[in-house]
C-alpha cells in the first residue's frame, strides 16, 4: 500500500542571503511507514530540493527537511521508527519479526531502534537513588570457531538494570561509578557481589563506605561446582573414564545438586545407594555434606551466628582430611566470610535473587546472537533498564 504526501511547511528563505527559495526539483522519497489494515505501508514523500535564485549568492541548493515526517536520512518515517523502537525494546520482539510487520529490511528497523533507544537509555532521569547495588557478569555472545565468549558486567540497582559495561574486569565498572555524582554513590548502603575478586576490588575502591554482601545464589553455586569436580574426579579414578549413562556416580549427578529437602525418601535412598556403589572413599559424600552445610548458612536468622557458622565451616572444610576441592571451598568461605554473613543483615533491602537471575536470562534471550556492543547495551537497557516510555513520543533520536 502506498500513501503519497507533501510537506505543508512554508517556503523557506535562503540561510545566507535571505531571498525566498525556489523549487529546484521534487523527489519521490520512499519511506517505510506504520502498517495499515494488516498490510505494510510505504509513504512516498514529494520532497523538495530548494535553491536560492539570487545570482550573487553561493548557497546553491538544499533538501527540504521536515522532522514530522522523517529525521535524518533514514528510510523509515519518524512515527514508524518510534513504534519499531518500542516493539523491539519494550516488548522484546526480534528485529526480524518487526521488519516483517513493516515489510522492510533488518537494518532499517535495527538502526531506528538503536538511535531512538539510545536517547531513552541515556536519559539522565532513568537512574534514581539506589540503596543496593549488584555487580554480576554474563557471557553475552560466543564468537568464532572456538566459541570465544564476550563478557558483559551488569550493574543492578534495587532490581533495576542500571547499565552494562564491557568485560568483567574491575576497570570498566570503576570508570562507570567514577562518572556518577558523589551524592548518588553516598546513597548506596549495600553492594552485592558474586565471588569474584575483580568486583570486590570495584567495591573496595569506588564504594568504600558500602557494606559488601556475597550473593547467596553464587555462594551455593560455588559449593555445587566443587561437588561436581569431586564427583568427576572420583569417577575418573575409580572407573578410568568420563561419566557414562550407566555409571552410578554419573546417575547421581542431579540428585547431588538438588536441595536435600526437595527430595523424597525414595530419591534419598537412591542417592545413598549410588554413592555406596561409586564412591568407595566417601569423598563425593563429603562434598555433598559440605554443600548442604553451605546451604544451611541461609537458614540461620541471626547475622552474628551466621558469621560464626561460616567461620567454623571454613575451618572444618580446610582440613588435610578432606579432598583438595573441599579444602578450596573452605578457603573461599574464609575469604568471603564477612560478606557471606552480611547477607543476613542486609536481606531486608536486598531484592530477591531470583528476580535478578531471571533478568539475566531474559536479557540473553532477547539479545541472542548480538555481537555489537552498543546494540547489546541498548537492547538490554530498553528491556530491563526501566526507561521512561512516556518520553518515547518526544525524545530526539541519537545520530545516525
Ligand atoms: Zn541565497
GROMACS .gro file of C-alpha atoms and ligand atoms in nm:
model
  401
    1UNK     CA    1   0.000   0.000   0.000
    2UNK     CA    2   0.133   0.345  -0.086
    3UNK     CA    3   0.049   0.683   0.067
    4UNK     CA    4   0.156   0.999  -0.114
    5UNK     CA    5   0.227   1.306   0.093
    6UNK     CA    6   0.379   1.653   0.059
    7UNK     CA    7   0.505   1.881   0.334
    8UNK     CA    8   0.287   2.179   0.437
    9UNK     CA    9   0.582   2.377   0.570
   10UNK     CA   10   0.617   2.733   0.438
   11UNK     CA   11   0.858   2.815   0.160
   12UNK     CA   12   1.189   2.892   0.336
   13UNK     CA   13   1.429   3.181   0.288
   14UNK     CA   14   1.788   3.125   0.189
   15UNK     CA   15   2.002   3.095   0.502
   16UNK     CA   16   2.288   3.302   0.362
   17UNK     CA   17   2.118   3.590   0.176
   18UNK     CA   18   1.755   3.579   0.287
   19UNK     CA   19   1.595   3.559  -0.059
   20UNK     CA   20   1.283   3.346  -0.094
   21UNK     CA   21   1.389   2.998  -0.205
   22UNK     CA   22   1.260   2.837  -0.522
   23UNK     CA   23   1.189   2.477  -0.605
   24UNK     CA   24   1.473   2.320  -0.798
   25UNK     CA   25   1.335   1.969  -0.813
   26UNK     CA   26   1.073   1.747  -0.648
   27UNK     CA   27   1.186   1.398  -0.544
   28UNK     CA   28   0.976   1.096  -0.457
   29UNK     CA   29   1.131   0.966  -0.137
   30UNK     CA   30   1.005   0.625  -0.031
   31UNK     CA   31   0.972   0.573   0.346
   32UNK     CA   32   0.867   0.266   0.541
   33UNK     CA   33   0.560   0.362   0.744
   34UNK     CA   34   0.327   0.206   1.003
   35UNK     CA   35   0.132  -0.097   0.879
   36UNK     CA   36  -0.231  -0.030   0.792
   37UNK     CA   37  -0.520  -0.278   0.758
   38UNK     CA   38  -0.264  -0.551   0.834
   39UNK     CA   39  -0.054  -0.457   0.535
   40UNK     CA   40   0.287  -0.288   0.512
   41UNK     CA   41   0.272   0.074   0.402
   42UNK     CA   42   0.520   0.281   0.204
   43UNK     CA   43   0.481   0.655   0.231
   44UNK     CA   44   0.603   0.846  -0.073
   45UNK     CA   45   0.708   1.196   0.023
   46UNK     CA   46   0.724   1.456  -0.250
   47UNK     CA   47   1.036   1.607  -0.101
   48UNK     CA   48   1.152   1.934  -0.249
   49UNK     CA   49   1.503   2.041  -0.334
   50UNK     CA   50   1.521   2.417  -0.287
   51UNK     CA   51   1.763   2.658  -0.445
   52UNK     CA   52   1.848   3.022  -0.400
   53UNK     CA   53   1.763   3.238  -0.702
   54UNK     CA   54   1.992   3.529  -0.611
   55UNK     CA   55   2.269   3.543  -0.875
   56UNK     CA   56   2.540   3.664  -0.633
   57UNK     CA   57   2.456   3.407  -0.362
   58UNK     CA   58   2.671   3.094  -0.319
   59UNK     CA   59   2.414   2.891  -0.119
   60UNK     CA   60   2.323   2.670  -0.415
   61UNK     CA   61   2.057   2.409  -0.340
   62UNK     CA   62   1.948   2.208  -0.037
   63UNK     CA   63   1.696   1.938   0.053
   64UNK     CA   64   1.377   2.020   0.235
   65UNK     CA   65   1.363   1.874   0.589
   66UNK     CA   66   1.052   1.801   0.795
   67UNK     CA   67   1.110   1.623   1.127
   68UNK     CA   68   0.740   1.537   1.149
   69UNK     CA   69   0.792   1.304   0.854
   70UNK     CA   70   1.142   1.169   0.896
   71UNK     CA   71   1.451   1.261   1.097
   72UNK     CA   72   1.785   1.243   0.915
   73UNK     CA   73   1.849   1.018   0.618
   74UNK     CA   74   1.653   0.716   0.745
   75UNK     CA   75   1.438   0.505   0.519
   76UNK     CA   76   1.160   0.497   0.776
   77UNK     CA   77   0.914   0.764   0.893
   78UNK     CA   78   0.956   0.914   1.238
   79UNK     CA   79   0.633   0.758   1.369
   80UNK     CA   80   0.721   0.412   1.237
   81UNK     CA   81   1.073   0.442   1.383
   82UNK     CA   82   0.933   0.519   1.731
   83UNK     CA   83   0.690   0.229   1.701
   84UNK     CA   84   0.971  -0.006   1.594
   85UNK     CA   85   1.183   0.106   1.890
   86UNK     CA   86   0.902   0.021   2.133
   87UNK     CA   87   0.833  -0.318   1.971
   88UNK     CA   88   1.197  -0.422   1.984
   89UNK     CA   89   1.297  -0.256   2.310
   90UNK     CA   90   0.993  -0.270   2.536
   91UNK     CA   91   0.824  -0.587   2.413
   92UNK     CA   92   1.148  -0.769   2.342
   93UNK     CA   93   1.046  -0.869   1.989
   94UNK     CA   94   1.315  -0.965   1.742
   95UNK     CA   95   1.424  -0.712   1.480
   96UNK     CA   96   1.347  -0.968   1.208
   97UNK     CA   97   0.988  -1.002   1.327
   98UNK     CA   98   0.927  -0.627   1.342
   99UNK     CA   99   1.089  -0.581   1.000
  100UNK     CA  100   0.842  -0.838   0.862
  101UNK     CA  101   0.548  -0.636   1.004
  102UNK     CA  102   0.681  -0.326   0.835
  103UNK     CA  103   0.775  -0.502   0.512
  104UNK     CA  104   1.130  -0.371   0.523
  105UNK     CA  105   1.485  -0.493   0.584
  106UNK     CA  106   1.651  -0.574   0.917
  107UNK     CA  107   1.892  -0.279   0.912
  108UNK     CA  108   1.623  -0.013   0.877
  109UNK     CA  109   1.449  -0.140   1.191
  110UNK     CA  110   1.768  -0.204   1.388
  111UNK     CA  111   1.910   0.140   1.309
  112UNK     CA  112   1.588   0.307   1.420
  113UNK     CA  113   1.558   0.101   1.739
  114UNK     CA  114   1.917   0.183   1.839
  115UNK     CA  115   1.902   0.556   1.756
  116UNK     CA  116   1.571   0.623   1.932
  117UNK     CA  117   1.655   0.371   2.206
  118UNK     CA  118   1.992   0.531   2.281
  119UNK     CA  119   1.812   0.857   2.361
  120UNK     CA  120   1.584   0.673   2.606
  121UNK     CA  121   1.854   0.472   2.783
  122UNK     CA  122   2.091   0.771   2.815
  123UNK     CA  123   1.816   0.986   2.966
  124UNK     CA  124   1.977   1.109   3.294
  125UNK     CA  125   1.644   1.074   3.480
  126UNK     CA  126   1.641   0.697   3.415
  127UNK     CA  127   1.867   0.626   3.713
  128UNK     CA  128   1.732   0.733   4.052
  129UNK     CA  129   1.869   0.686   4.402
  130UNK     CA  130   1.989   0.330   4.477
  131UNK     CA  131   2.047   0.163   4.815
  132UNK     CA  132   2.161  -0.182   4.694
  133UNK     CA  133   2.399  -0.213   4.401
  134UNK     CA  134   2.468  -0.555   4.249
  135UNK     CA  135   2.753  -0.649   4.017
  136UNK     CA  136   2.727  -0.960   3.806
  137UNK     CA  137   2.872  -1.100   3.484
  138UNK     CA  138   2.714  -1.252   3.175
  139UNK     CA  139   2.867  -1.401   2.865
  140UNK     CA  140   2.653  -1.221   2.609
  141UNK     CA  141   2.775  -1.395   2.296
  142UNK     CA  142   3.011  -1.666   2.177
  143UNK     CA  143   3.218  -1.584   1.874
  144UNK     CA  144   3.415  -1.768   1.613
  145UNK     CA  145   3.548  -2.118   1.573
  146UNK     CA  146   3.645  -2.153   1.939
  147UNK     CA  147   3.318  -2.007   2.066
  148UNK     CA  148   3.521  -1.735   2.234
  149UNK     CA  149   3.299  -1.565   2.489
  150UNK     CA  150   3.244  -1.190   2.516
  151UNK     CA  151   3.165  -1.073   2.868
  152UNK     CA  152   2.939  -0.804   2.998
  153UNK     CA  153   2.915  -0.670   3.353
  154UNK     CA  154   2.566  -0.587   3.476
  155UNK     CA  155   2.517  -0.310   3.729
  156UNK     CA  156   2.185  -0.369   3.902
  157UNK     CA  157   2.037  -0.113   4.141
  158UNK     CA  158   1.743  -0.218   4.361
  159UNK     CA  159   1.627  -0.466   4.096
  160UNK     CA  160   1.668  -0.228   3.801
  161UNK     CA  161   1.936  -0.283   3.540
  162UNK     CA  162   2.126   0.046   3.560
  163UNK     CA  163   2.382  -0.019   3.290
  164UNK     CA  164   2.615  -0.274   3.136
  165UNK     CA  165   2.988  -0.228   3.084
  166UNK     CA  166   3.223  -0.427   2.863
  167UNK     CA  167   3.422  -0.718   3.004
  168UNK     CA  168   3.437  -0.848   3.359
  169UNK     CA  169   3.743  -0.669   3.493
  170UNK     CA  170   3.731  -0.403   3.760
  171UNK     CA  171   3.834  -0.108   3.541
  172UNK     CA  172   3.517  -0.051   3.330
  173UNK     CA  173   3.286  -0.079   3.632
  174UNK     CA  174   3.515   0.158   3.826
  175UNK     CA  175   3.503   0.407   3.540
  176UNK     CA  176   3.123   0.387   3.532
  177UNK     CA  177   3.100   0.457   3.905
  178UNK     CA  178   3.358   0.735   3.880
  179UNK     CA  179   3.124   0.914   3.640
  180UNK     CA  180   2.833   0.910   3.894
  181UNK     CA  181   2.770   1.204   4.128
  182UNK     CA  182   2.920   1.170   4.478
  183UNK     CA  183   2.577   1.208   4.639
  184UNK     CA  184   2.441   0.917   4.435
  185UNK     CA  185   2.729   0.692   4.542
  186UNK     CA  186   2.689   0.801   4.905
  187UNK     CA  187   2.332   0.667   4.899
  188UNK     CA  188   2.448   0.310   4.829
  189UNK     CA  189   2.439   0.109   5.152
  190UNK     CA  190   2.497  -0.243   5.019
  191UNK     CA  191   2.697  -0.389   4.731
  192UNK     CA  192   2.606  -0.745   4.638
  193UNK     CA  193   2.886  -0.943   4.476
  194UNK     CA  194   2.935  -1.277   4.311
  195UNK     CA  195   3.252  -1.438   4.447
  196UNK     CA  196   3.490  -1.271   4.203
  197UNK     CA  197   3.786  -1.069   4.316
  198UNK     CA  198   3.750  -0.803   4.049
  199UNK     CA  199   3.404  -0.687   4.159
  200UNK     CA  200   3.523  -0.687   4.518
  201UNK     CA  201   3.802  -0.453   4.405
  202UNK     CA  202   3.539  -0.227   4.245
  203UNK     CA  203   3.352  -0.206   4.576
  204UNK     CA  204   3.672  -0.157   4.777
  205UNK     CA  205   3.795   0.133   4.568
  206UNK     CA  206   3.478   0.305   4.448
  207UNK     CA  207   3.229   0.240   4.731
  208UNK     CA  208   3.442   0.204   5.044
  209UNK     CA  209   3.155   0.301   5.278
  210UNK     CA  210   2.904   0.047   5.144
  211UNK     CA  211   2.876  -0.293   5.313
  212UNK     CA  212   2.968  -0.587   5.088
  213UNK     CA  213   2.728  -0.879   5.059
  214UNK     CA  214   2.808  -1.209   4.887
  215UNK     CA  215   2.511  -1.313   4.675
  216UNK     CA  216   2.366  -1.638   4.822
  217UNK     CA  217   2.296  -1.782   4.477
  218UNK     CA  218   2.665  -1.758   4.387
  219UNK     CA  219   2.780  -1.893   4.724
  220UNK     CA  220   2.568  -2.208   4.685
  221UNK     CA  221   2.675  -2.238   4.322
  222UNK     CA  222   3.044  -2.246   4.421
  223UNK     CA  223   2.969  -2.529   4.666
  224UNK     CA  224   2.789  -2.718   4.389
  225UNK     CA  225   3.080  -2.663   4.149
  226UNK     CA  226   3.328  -2.813   4.399
  227UNK     CA  227   3.092  -3.110   4.450
  228UNK     CA  228   3.075  -3.160   4.075
  229UNK     CA  229   3.455  -3.154   4.049
  230UNK     CA  230   3.492  -3.419   4.319
  231UNK     CA  231   3.229  -3.638   4.152
  232UNK     CA  232   3.404  -3.621   3.814
  233UNK     CA  233   3.749  -3.685   3.966
  234UNK     CA  234   3.634  -3.987   4.170
  235UNK     CA  235   3.451  -4.117   3.864
  236UNK     CA  236   3.773  -4.098   3.664
  237UNK     CA  237   3.989  -4.251   3.940
  238UNK     CA  238   3.756  -4.545   4.007
  239UNK     CA  239   3.645  -4.631   3.650
  240UNK     CA  240   3.917  -4.467   3.439
  241UNK     CA  241   3.676  -4.286   3.206
  242UNK     CA  242   3.436  -3.993   3.198
  243UNK     CA  243   3.083  -4.044   3.321
  244UNK     CA  244   2.858  -4.278   3.119
  245UNK     CA  245   2.487  -4.322   3.148
  246UNK     CA  246   2.516  -4.646   3.346
  247UNK     CA  247   2.785  -4.532   3.593
  248UNK     CA  248   2.649  -4.488   3.946
  249UNK     CA  249   2.822  -4.153   4.002
  250UNK     CA  250   2.701  -4.018   3.670
  251UNK     CA  251   2.348  -4.123   3.756
  252UNK     CA  252   2.369  -3.943   4.087
  253UNK     CA  253   2.477  -3.604   3.949
  254UNK     CA  254   2.132  -3.444   3.958
  255UNK     CA  255   2.038  -3.593   4.292
  256UNK     CA  256   2.357  -3.445   4.436
  257UNK     CA  257   2.300  -3.083   4.338
  258UNK     CA  258   1.931  -3.080   4.426
  259UNK     CA  259   1.837  -2.936   4.763
  260UNK     CA  260   1.803  -3.226   5.007
  261UNK     CA  261   1.463  -3.113   5.136
  262UNK     CA  262   1.325  -3.125   4.782
  263UNK     CA  263   1.394  -3.498   4.754
  264UNK     CA  264   1.154  -3.764   4.876
  265UNK     CA  265   1.269  -4.071   5.071
  266UNK     CA  266   1.296  -4.277   4.752
  267UNK     CA  267   1.531  -4.028   4.591
  268UNK     CA  268   1.742  -4.006   4.907
  269UNK     CA  269   1.764  -4.385   4.918
  270UNK     CA  270   1.871  -4.389   4.552
  271UNK     CA  271   2.139  -4.129   4.621
  272UNK     CA  272   2.277  -4.333   4.912
  273UNK     CA  273   2.277  -4.650   4.703
  274UNK     CA  274   2.451  -4.491   4.405
  275UNK     CA  275   2.715  -4.332   4.629
  276UNK     CA  276   2.778  -4.663   4.807
  277UNK     CA  277   2.845  -4.818   4.465
  278UNK     CA  278   3.055  -4.542   4.308
  279UNK     CA  279   3.222  -4.354   4.593
  280UNK     CA  280   3.438  -4.607   4.786
  281UNK     CA  281   3.629  -4.349   4.995
  282UNK     CA  282   3.322  -4.135   5.062
  283UNK     CA  283   3.475  -3.824   4.902
  284UNK     CA  284   3.165  -3.741   4.698
  285UNK     CA  285   2.950  -3.789   5.007
  286UNK     CA  286   3.177  -3.547   5.197
  287UNK     CA  287   3.148  -3.286   4.922
  288UNK     CA  288   2.772  -3.331   4.926
  289UNK     CA  289   2.763  -3.278   5.304
  290UNK     CA  290   2.979  -2.967   5.263
  291UNK     CA  291   2.738  -2.830   5.001
  292UNK     CA  292   2.439  -2.888   5.229
  293UNK     CA  293   2.628  -2.720   5.515
  294UNK     CA  294   2.682  -2.415   5.293
  295UNK     CA  295   2.309  -2.406   5.219
  296UNK     CA  296   2.248  -2.423   5.592
  297UNK     CA  297   2.407  -2.075   5.625
  298UNK     CA  298   2.089  -1.929   5.481
  299UNK     CA  299   1.862  -2.097   5.733
  300UNK     CA  300   2.027  -1.907   6.016
  301UNK     CA  301   1.843  -1.589   6.110
  302UNK     CA  302   2.098  -1.406   6.320
  303UNK     CA  303   2.395  -1.226   6.150
  304UNK     CA  304   2.642  -1.299   6.434
  305UNK     CA  305   2.551  -1.667   6.444
  306UNK     CA  306   2.581  -1.680   6.064
  307UNK     CA  307   2.935  -1.540   6.073
  308UNK     CA  308   3.027  -1.789   6.345
  309UNK     CA  309   2.882  -2.073   6.136
  310UNK     CA  310   3.069  -1.966   5.821
  311UNK     CA  311   3.398  -1.931   6.010
  312UNK     CA  312   3.366  -2.272   6.173
  313UNK     CA  313   3.261  -2.433   5.848
  314UNK     CA  314   3.564  -2.279   5.671
  315UNK     CA  315   3.799  -2.422   5.937
  316UNK     CA  316   3.632  -2.764   5.925
  317UNK     CA  317   3.649  -2.794   5.545
  318UNK     CA  318   4.002  -2.662   5.502
  319UNK     CA  319   4.145  -2.973   5.668
  320UNK     CA  320   4.404  -3.228   5.547
  321UNK     CA  321   4.144  -3.499   5.597
  322UNK     CA  322   3.934  -3.365   5.308
  323UNK     CA  323   3.995  -3.372   4.933
  324UNK     CA  324   4.152  -3.065   4.767
  325UNK     CA  325   3.822  -2.944   4.615
  326UNK     CA  326   3.654  -2.930   4.956
  327UNK     CA  327   3.953  -2.756   5.110
  328UNK     CA  328   3.935  -2.498   4.835
  329UNK     CA  329   3.569  -2.441   4.924
  330UNK     CA  330   3.677  -2.390   5.285
  331UNK     CA  331   3.929  -2.124   5.181
  332UNK     CA  332   3.667  -1.946   4.968
  333UNK     CA  333   3.431  -1.939   5.266
  334UNK     CA  334   3.706  -1.797   5.487
  335UNK     CA  335   3.800  -1.528   5.234
  336UNK     CA  336   3.435  -1.421   5.193
  337UNK     CA  337   3.309  -1.492   5.547
  338UNK     CA  338   3.208  -1.137   5.646
  339UNK     CA  339   3.043  -1.076   5.306
  340UNK     CA  340   2.853  -1.405   5.326
  341UNK     CA  341   2.727  -1.330   5.677
  342UNK     CA  342   2.644  -0.970   5.577
  343UNK     CA  343   2.354  -1.107   5.374
  344UNK     CA  344   2.172  -1.180   5.699
  345UNK     CA  345   2.181  -0.815   5.798
  346UNK     CA  346   2.105  -0.679   5.451
  347UNK     CA  347   1.834  -0.904   5.316
  348UNK     CA  348   1.554  -0.663   5.405
  349UNK     CA  349   1.680  -0.424   5.140
  350UNK     CA  350   1.816  -0.691   4.907
  351UNK     CA  351   1.595  -0.759   4.605
  352UNK     CA  352   1.502  -1.124   4.553
  353UNK     CA  353   1.795  -1.304   4.396
  354UNK     CA  354   1.568  -1.494   4.161
  355UNK     CA  355   1.445  -1.169   4.009
  356UNK     CA  356   1.800  -1.069   3.918
  357UNK     CA  357   1.878  -1.414   3.782
  358UNK     CA  358   1.566  -1.416   3.568
  359UNK     CA  359   1.661  -1.073   3.443
  360UNK     CA  360   1.994  -1.208   3.321
  361UNK     CA  361   1.818  -1.497   3.146
  362UNK     CA  362   1.569  -1.269   2.975
  363UNK     CA  363   1.848  -1.039   2.863
  364UNK     CA  364   2.029  -1.324   2.694
  365UNK     CA  365   1.714  -1.448   2.525
  366UNK     CA  366   1.621  -1.103   2.397
  367UNK     CA  367   1.968  -1.020   2.277
  368UNK     CA  368   2.055  -1.363   2.141
  369UNK     CA  369   2.336  -1.351   1.889
  370UNK     CA  370   2.411  -0.981   1.915
  371UNK     CA  371   2.781  -0.913   1.865
  372UNK     CA  372   2.781  -0.533   1.854
  373UNK     CA  373   2.839  -0.384   2.199
  374UNK     CA  374   2.619  -0.075   2.153
  375UNK     CA  375   2.333  -0.286   2.017
  376UNK     CA  376   2.358  -0.521   2.316
  377UNK     CA  377   2.369  -0.232   2.563
  378UNK     CA  378   2.071  -0.050   2.415
  379UNK     CA  379   1.862  -0.367   2.375
  380UNK     CA  380   1.910  -0.491   2.731
  381UNK     CA  381   1.862  -0.149   2.885
  382UNK     CA  382   1.543  -0.087   2.689
  383UNK     CA  383   1.413  -0.421   2.810
  384UNK     CA  384   1.534  -0.436   3.170
  385UNK     CA  385   1.660  -0.085   3.246
  386UNK     CA  386   1.317   0.069   3.305
  387UNK     CA  387   1.338   0.359   3.059
  388UNK     CA  388   1.056   0.613   3.075
  389UNK     CA  389   0.846   0.502   2.776
  390UNK     CA  390   0.620   0.808   2.805
  391UNK     CA  391   0.917   1.004   2.671
  392UNK     CA  392   0.936   0.797   2.353
  393UNK     CA  393   0.699   1.032   2.166
  394UNK     CA  394   0.916   1.338   2.228
  395UNK     CA  395   1.281   1.232   2.251
  396UNK     CA  396   1.529   1.330   1.980
  397UNK     CA  397   1.695   1.019   1.834
  398UNK     CA  398   2.071   0.989   1.857
  399UNK     CA  399   2.269   1.020   1.532
  400UNK     CA  400   2.283   0.843   1.291
  401LIG    ZN1  401   2.088   3.292  -0.113
   0.00000   0.00000   0.00000
